[in-house]
Amino acid sequence: MRILSVVGARPNFVKVAPIARALAARPDRFEHRLVHTGQHYDGRMSDAFFADLNLPDPDYHLGVGSGSHAHQTAAVMLGLEPVLEAVAPDVVLVVGDVNSTLAAALTAKKLGIAVAHVEAGLRSGDMTMPEEINRRCVDAISDILFTTDRLADENLARENPPGRIVRVGNVMIDTLLDQLPAASGLDMPTRLGLPAKGYGVLTLHRPANVENRDILADLLDAVRAGADGLPVVFPIHPRTRGRIEAFGLADRLSDDPHGPGLFATEPLGYREFLGLIHGARVVMTDSGGLQEETTVLGVPCVTLRETTERPITVLEGGNRIAGVAPLAVRAAIAEALDRRAEPRRPALWDGHAAQRIADVFCELYPS
């Protein structure tokens, strides 16, 4: 069986890595090819992830780079079509909800190639989020819908998509559990001169939070105030750093982990960042994947968004949806610091999701 996986952004790499290993373990059954669209093209944020995750070099690199949503989606479709025609895969596997995911699913489906979507059924209900549009469109045309949890199953059951719904668990947690020993061995708190459980971590990258000066300034100030003297490490996404500098907000940042402000660092590799959040007392983020990772690690999480497509992390984990209003953010951080979270693993978040995906492919495409 010939499977072609398409990745384009850092969360995709984390999710496809265990799938690539599971398929490679059965060379008599699978021929796996990997396409990197280049949607994330910064070497610090792309190449480093491939190295940390032991992902093989991509068989194809489309090099689409940055641009508007329309530009990225169109560029991936134009670059991927000749690859699909040359490889003629039985299935195109897409992960997550980025523009590369949508573009690959559309291109494959129009060529009559089956599409398998990993992380199907996640819904925030917020159609102003580009990711929500992407994930709904991909699920509507996918042939196999691999889900992470029961709530995703319920979302798809209501929508009645044409594809087969199979709950396999969370491949991102496969990677976390595989990499956690190496990440812990880095001892990131000590490297930064901070005590374990004696600091917070902040990430911000969503356009709704970083492209508006007032919202960005309010969030930075609210996090500093809510942390109430607790050091906050802030590995900064390149786009976010650019906005902070353009908006004249650089005075909110510090190069001293013990001083006032947010301790700004360059983007970190996967293992470094995993080690950082594992040792944190609280994580504040607008990322989707971090809500899942902190649930399994038992680190309280404050989500700086109005909605989440991962409500299982609220129901079964230590995630709080704070929104972006300063007083609500400060209150959510204070609550997170006051309450202890426990490591939780929702059903099938056990490190074997990728193996289940390989098993499903064997079942659906017998030799």
Coordinates of C-alpha atoms in Angstrom, one line a residue:
M1 CA 0.0 0.0 0.0
R2 CA 1.4 3.3 -1.0
I3 CA 0.7 6.2 1.4
L4 CA 1.8 9.8 0.9
S5 CA 1.7 12.1 3.9
V6 CA 1.6 15.8 3.6
V7 CA 3.0 18.1 6.3
G8 CA 3.6 21.9 6.3
A9 CA 3.7 23.2 9.8
R10 CA 5.4 22.3 13.1
P11 CA 2.4 20.6 14.7
N12 CA 2.1 18.4 11.5
F13 CA 5.6 17.1 12.1
V14 CA 4.9 16.1 15.6
K15 CA 1.8 14.2 14.5
V16 CA 3.2 12.5 11.5
A17 CA 6.5 11.3 13.1
P18 CA 4.9 8.3 15.0
I19 CA 2.8 7.4 11.9
A20 CA 6.0 7.3 9.8
R21 CA 7.6 5.0 12.3
A22 CA 4.6 2.7 12.4
L23 CA 4.4 2.4 8.7
A24 CA 8.2 1.9 8.3
A25 CA 8.0 -1.0 10.8
R26 CA 5.9 -2.9 8.1
P27 CA 7.9 -2.6 4.9
D28 CA 6.2 -5.6 3.5
R29 CA 2.8 -3.8 3.7
F30 CA 3.5 -0.1 3.3
E31 CA 5.5 2.3 1.0
H32 CA 5.4 5.7 2.7
R33 CA 6.4 9.0 1.0
L34 CA 6.6 12.3 2.8
V35 CA 5.9 15.8 1.3
H36 CA 6.9 18.9 3.1
T37 CA 5.0 21.9 1.7
G38 CA 7.3 24.5 3.3
Q39 CA 4.4 26.4 4.8
H40 CA 6.7 26.8 7.8
Y41 CA 10.1 27.5 6.3
D42 CA 12.2 29.0 9.1
G43 CA 15.0 26.5 9.7
R44 CA 14.8 27.0 13.5
M45 CA 11.1 26.1 13.5
S46 CA 11.1 23.4 10.8
D47 CA 14.4 21.7 10.2
A48 CA 15.0 21.5 14.0
F49 CA 11.7 19.6 14.5
F50 CA 12.6 17.1 11.8
A51 CA 15.9 16.4 13.6
D52 CA 14.4 16.2 17.1
L53 CA 11.6 13.8 16.0
N54 CA 13.9 11.6 13.9
L55 CA 11.8 12.2 10.9
P56 CA 13.3 11.1 7.6
D57 CA 14.1 13.9 5.1
P58 CA 11.0 14.6 3.0
D59 CA 10.8 12.9 -0.4
Y60 CA 9.4 16.1 -1.8
H61 CA 9.7 19.7 -0.7
L62 CA 7.4 22.2 -2.3
G63 CA 8.9 25.4 -0.7
V64 CA 5.6 27.4 -0.7
G65 CA 6.7 29.7 2.1
S66 CA 4.5 32.4 3.6
G67 CA 1.7 34.4 2.1
S68 CA -2.0 34.9 2.4
H69 CA -4.3 31.9 3.0
A70 CA -5.3 31.9 -0.7
H71 CA -1.7 32.1 -1.8
Q72 CA -0.6 29.3 0.4
T73 CA -3.5 27.0 -0.4
A74 CA -3.1 27.6 -4.1
A75 CA 0.7 27.2 -4.1
V76 CA 0.4 23.8 -2.3
M77 CA -2.2 22.6 -4.7
L78 CA -0.2 23.6 -7.8
G79 CA 3.0 22.0 -6.3
L80 CA 1.4 18.9 -5.1
E81 CA -0.6 17.9 -8.1
P82 CA 2.3 16.7 -10.2
V83 CA 3.7 14.8 -7.2
L84 CA 0.5 12.9 -6.8
E85 CA 0.3 12.1 -10.5
A86 CA 3.9 10.8 -10.4
V87 CA 3.6 8.8 -7.1
A88 CA 0.0 7.6 -7.6
P89 CA -0.6 6.8 -3.9
D90 CA -3.5 4.7 -2.7
V91 CA -4.1 7.2 0.1
V92 CA -3.1 10.7 0.9
L93 CA -2.7 11.2 4.7
V94 CA -3.2 14.7 6.1
V95 CA -2.9 15.8 9.7
G96 CA -4.3 18.7 11.6
D97 CA -6.0 21.8 10.2
V98 CA -3.4 24.1 8.5
N99 CA -3.7 25.4 5.0
S100 CA -1.4 22.6 3.7
T101 CA -3.9 20.1 5.1
L102 CA -6.8 21.6 3.2
A103 CA -4.9 22.0 0.0
A104 CA -3.6 18.5 0.0
A105 CA -7.1 17.0 0.7
L106 CA -8.6 19.0 -2.1
T107 CA -5.9 18.1 -4.6
A108 CA -6.0 14.4 -3.8
K109 CA -9.8 14.2 -3.9
K110 CA -10.0 15.9 -7.3
L111 CA -7.6 13.3 -8.6
G112 CA -9.7 10.5 -7.3
I113 CA -7.3 9.6 -4.5
A114 CA -8.6 8.5 -1.1
V115 CA -7.9 11.0 1.8
A116 CA -7.3 10.0 5.4
H117 CA -7.6 12.8 8.0
V118 CA -5.8 12.5 11.3
E119 CA -7.4 14.6 14.1
A120 CA -10.7 14.7 12.4
G121 CA -13.8 16.0 14.2
L122 CA -12.2 18.7 16.3
R123 CA -14.5 21.8 16.4
S124 CA -14.3 25.2 18.1
G125 CA -17.5 26.5 16.5
D126 CA -15.7 29.7 15.6
M127 CA -15.9 30.2 11.9
T128 CA -13.6 33.3 12.1
M129 CA -10.7 30.9 12.7
P130 CA -9.1 29.8 9.4
E131 CA -8.3 26.5 11.1
E132 CA -12.0 25.8 11.8
I133 CA -12.8 26.3 8.1
N134 CA -10.0 24.0 7.1
R135 CA -10.9 21.2 9.4
R136 CA -14.6 21.3 8.5
C137 CA -13.8 21.2 4.8
V138 CA -11.3 18.4 5.1
D139 CA -13.7 16.3 7.1
A140 CA -16.4 16.8 4.5
I141 CA -14.4 15.1 1.8
S142 CA -12.2 12.6 3.7
D143 CA -12.6 8.8 3.2
I144 CA -11.1 7.9 6.6
L145 CA -11.6 10.1 9.7
F146 CA -9.2 9.3 12.5
T147 CA -10.4 10.9 15.7
T148 CA -8.7 11.6 19.0
D149 CA -11.6 11.4 21.5
R150 CA -15.3 10.8 22.0
L151 CA -16.2 14.5 21.6
A152 CA -14.7 14.5 18.1
D153 CA -16.7 11.3 17.3
E154 CA -19.9 13.1 18.4
N155 CA -19.1 16.1 16.2
L156 CA -18.7 14.0 13.2
A157 CA -21.8 11.9 13.9
R158 CA -23.9 15.1 13.9
E159 CA -22.4 16.2 10.6
N160 CA -22.7 12.8 9.0
P161 CA -19.6 13.0 6.8
P162 CA -19.1 10.3 4.0
G163 CA -16.0 8.8 5.5
R164 CA -15.4 6.0 8.0
I165 CA -15.0 7.4 11.5
V166 CA -12.3 5.5 13.5
R167 CA -11.2 6.6 17.0
V168 CA -7.5 5.9 17.3
G169 CA -6.3 8.3 20.0
N170 CA -3.9 11.1 19.8
V171 CA -0.7 10.8 17.7
M172 CA 0.7 14.0 19.3
I173 CA 0.7 12.2 22.6
D174 CA 2.5 9.3 20.9
T175 CA 5.4 11.7 20.2
L176 CA 5.2 13.3 23.6
L177 CA 5.5 10.0 25.5
D178 CA 8.3 8.8 23.1
Q179 CA 10.3 12.0 23.5
L180 CA 9.7 12.9 27.2
P181 CA 12.7 11.0 28.6
A182 CA 15.1 12.8 26.3
A183 CA 13.4 16.1 26.9
S184 CA 13.5 15.7 30.7
G185 CA 17.2 14.8 30.4
L186 CA 17.9 18.3 29.0
D187 CA 17.0 19.8 32.4
M188 CA 15.7 23.0 30.8
P189 CA 14.8 24.8 34.0
T190 CA 18.4 24.5 35.2
R191 CA 19.7 25.6 31.8
L192 CA 17.7 28.7 32.2
G193 CA 18.6 29.2 35.8
L194 CA 15.1 28.6 37.1
P195 CA 13.7 26.1 39.6
A196 CA 11.5 23.4 38.4
K197 CA 7.8 24.4 38.9
G198 CA 9.1 27.9 39.6
Y199 CA 8.2 29.6 36.3
G200 CA 5.5 30.0 33.7
V201 CA 5.6 29.6 29.9
L202 CA 3.9 31.8 27.4
T203 CA 3.3 31.2 23.7
L204 CA 1.4 33.5 21.3
H205 CA 1.1 33.2 17.6
R206 CA -2.5 33.4 16.3
P207 CA -3.1 36.4 14.1
A208 CA -6.2 37.4 16.1
N209 CA -3.9 37.9 19.2
V210 CA -0.7 39.3 17.6
E211 CA -1.9 41.4 14.7
N212 CA -3.8 43.9 16.8
R213 CA -1.7 46.2 18.9
D214 CA -4.2 46.7 21.7
I215 CA -5.0 43.0 22.1
L216 CA -1.3 42.1 22.0
A217 CA -0.4 44.8 24.5
D218 CA -3.2 43.8 26.8
L219 CA -2.3 40.1 26.7
L220 CA 1.4 40.8 27.5
D221 CA 0.5 43.1 30.4
A222 CA -2.2 40.7 31.7
V223 CA 0.2 37.7 31.7
R224 CA 2.9 39.7 33.5
A225 CA 0.3 40.9 36.1
G226 CA -1.3 37.6 36.5
A227 CA 2.0 35.8 37.0
D228 CA 2.5 38.1 40.0
G229 CA 6.3 37.9 40.1
L230 CA 6.6 34.4 38.8
P231 CA 9.2 34.4 35.9
V232 CA 7.5 33.7 32.6
V233 CA 9.6 32.3 29.7
F234 CA 8.4 33.4 26.3
P235 CA 9.8 31.6 23.3
I236 CA 8.7 34.0 20.6
H237 CA 7.3 33.0 17.2
P238 CA 9.0 35.1 14.5
R239 CA 5.8 36.7 13.4
T240 CA 5.0 37.6 17.0
R241 CA 8.4 39.1 17.6
G242 CA 8.0 41.2 14.4
R243 CA 4.6 42.5 15.7
I244 CA 6.0 43.3 19.1
E245 CA 8.8 45.3 17.6
A246 CA 6.6 47.1 15.1
F247 CA 4.0 48.0 17.7
G248 CA 6.7 49.4 20.1
L249 CA 6.0 46.8 22.8
A250 CA 9.6 45.6 23.2
D251 CA 9.8 47.1 26.7
R252 CA 7.5 44.3 27.8
L253 CA 10.3 41.8 27.2
S254 CA 13.4 41.0 29.2
D255 CA 16.6 39.1 28.6
D256 CA 16.9 38.2 32.2
P257 CA 14.9 35.2 33.4
H258 CA 14.9 36.6 37.0
G259 CA 14.0 40.2 36.1
P260 CA 10.7 42.0 35.4
G261 CA 8.9 41.4 32.2
L262 CA 8.7 38.3 30.0
F263 CA 11.9 36.4 29.5
A264 CA 12.1 36.3 25.7
T265 CA 13.9 33.4 24.0
E266 CA 14.4 32.3 20.4
P267 CA 12.1 29.5 19.1
L268 CA 13.0 26.2 20.7
G269 CA 13.4 22.7 19.2
Y270 CA 10.7 20.1 20.1
R271 CA 12.7 18.4 22.9
E272 CA 13.8 21.7 24.4
F273 CA 10.3 23.1 24.4
L274 CA 8.8 19.8 25.8
G275 CA 11.4 19.9 28.6
L276 CA 10.5 23.5 29.3
I277 CA 6.7 23.0 29.6
H278 CA 7.2 19.8 31.6
G279 CA 9.0 21.8 34.3
A280 CA 6.6 24.7 34.3
R281 CA 4.1 25.6 37.0
V282 CA 1.7 27.1 34.4
V283 CA 1.4 27.4 30.6
M284 CA -0.4 30.3 28.9
T285 CA -1.0 29.8 25.2
D286 CA -3.2 30.3 22.2
S287 CA -1.9 27.0 20.7
G288 CA -4.2 24.0 20.3
G289 CA -1.6 21.3 20.7
L290 CA -0.3 22.7 24.0
Q291 CA -3.7 22.2 25.6
E292 CA -3.4 18.5 24.9
E293 CA 0.3 18.2 26.0
T294 CA -0.3 20.0 29.3
T295 CA -3.3 17.7 30.0
V296 CA -1.0 14.7 29.8
L297 CA 1.8 16.3 31.7
G298 CA -0.4 17.6 34.5
V299 CA 0.6 21.3 33.9
P300 CA -2.2 23.8 34.4
C301 CA -3.0 25.6 31.1
V302 CA -4.6 29.0 30.5
T303 CA -5.8 29.2 26.9
L304 CA -5.8 32.8 25.6
R305 CA -8.7 32.3 23.2
E306 CA -12.5 32.5 23.5
T307 CA -13.0 29.0 22.3
T308 CA -11.2 25.7 22.0
E309 CA -11.5 22.8 19.5
R310 CA -10.2 20.5 22.2
P311 CA -12.8 20.7 24.9
I312 CA -11.7 17.3 26.2
T313 CA -8.7 19.1 27.8
V314 CA -11.2 21.2 29.8
L315 CA -13.5 18.3 30.8
E316 CA -10.7 15.9 31.7
G317 CA -7.6 18.1 32.1
G318 CA -6.4 21.3 33.7
N319 CA -7.2 23.6 30.8
R320 CA -9.0 26.9 31.3
I321 CA -10.4 29.0 28.5
A322 CA -9.7 32.6 29.6
G323 CA -10.4 34.6 26.4
V324 CA -8.4 37.7 25.9
A325 CA -10.0 40.3 28.3
P326 CA -7.2 41.4 30.7
L327 CA -9.2 40.9 33.9
A328 CA -10.3 37.4 32.8
V329 CA -6.8 36.4 31.8
R330 CA -5.4 37.6 35.2
A331 CA -8.1 35.7 37.0
A332 CA -7.6 32.5 35.1
I333 CA -3.8 32.6 35.7
A334 CA -4.4 33.2 39.4
E335 CA -6.8 30.3 39.6
A336 CA -4.3 28.0 37.7
L337 CA -1.5 28.9 40.1
D338 CA -3.8 28.3 43.1
R339 CA -4.9 24.8 42.0
R340 CA -2.9 21.7 41.3
A341 CA -3.4 19.8 38.1
E342 CA -2.9 16.1 37.8
P343 CA -1.6 14.2 34.7
R344 CA -4.5 12.9 32.8
R345 CA -4.7 10.7 29.7
P346 CA -8.1 10.6 28.0
A347 CA -9.0 7.2 26.5
L348 CA -6.5 5.9 23.9
W349 CA -4.0 8.7 24.6
D350 CA -1.6 6.0 25.4
G351 CA 1.2 6.2 22.9
H352 CA -0.2 3.7 20.4
A353 CA -2.4 5.8 18.2
A354 CA -0.1 5.6 15.2
Q355 CA 0.0 1.8 15.5
R356 CA -3.8 1.8 15.4
I357 CA -3.7 3.9 12.2
A358 CA -1.4 1.4 10.6
D359 CA -3.8 -1.5 11.7
V360 CA -6.8 0.3 10.1
F361 CA -4.9 0.7 6.8
C362 CA -4.1 -3.0 6.9
E363 CA -7.8 -3.8 7.5
L364 CA -9.1 -1.5 4.8
Y365 CA -6.4 -2.3 2.2
P366 CA -5.6 -6.0 2.7
S367 CA -2.7 -7.4 0.7

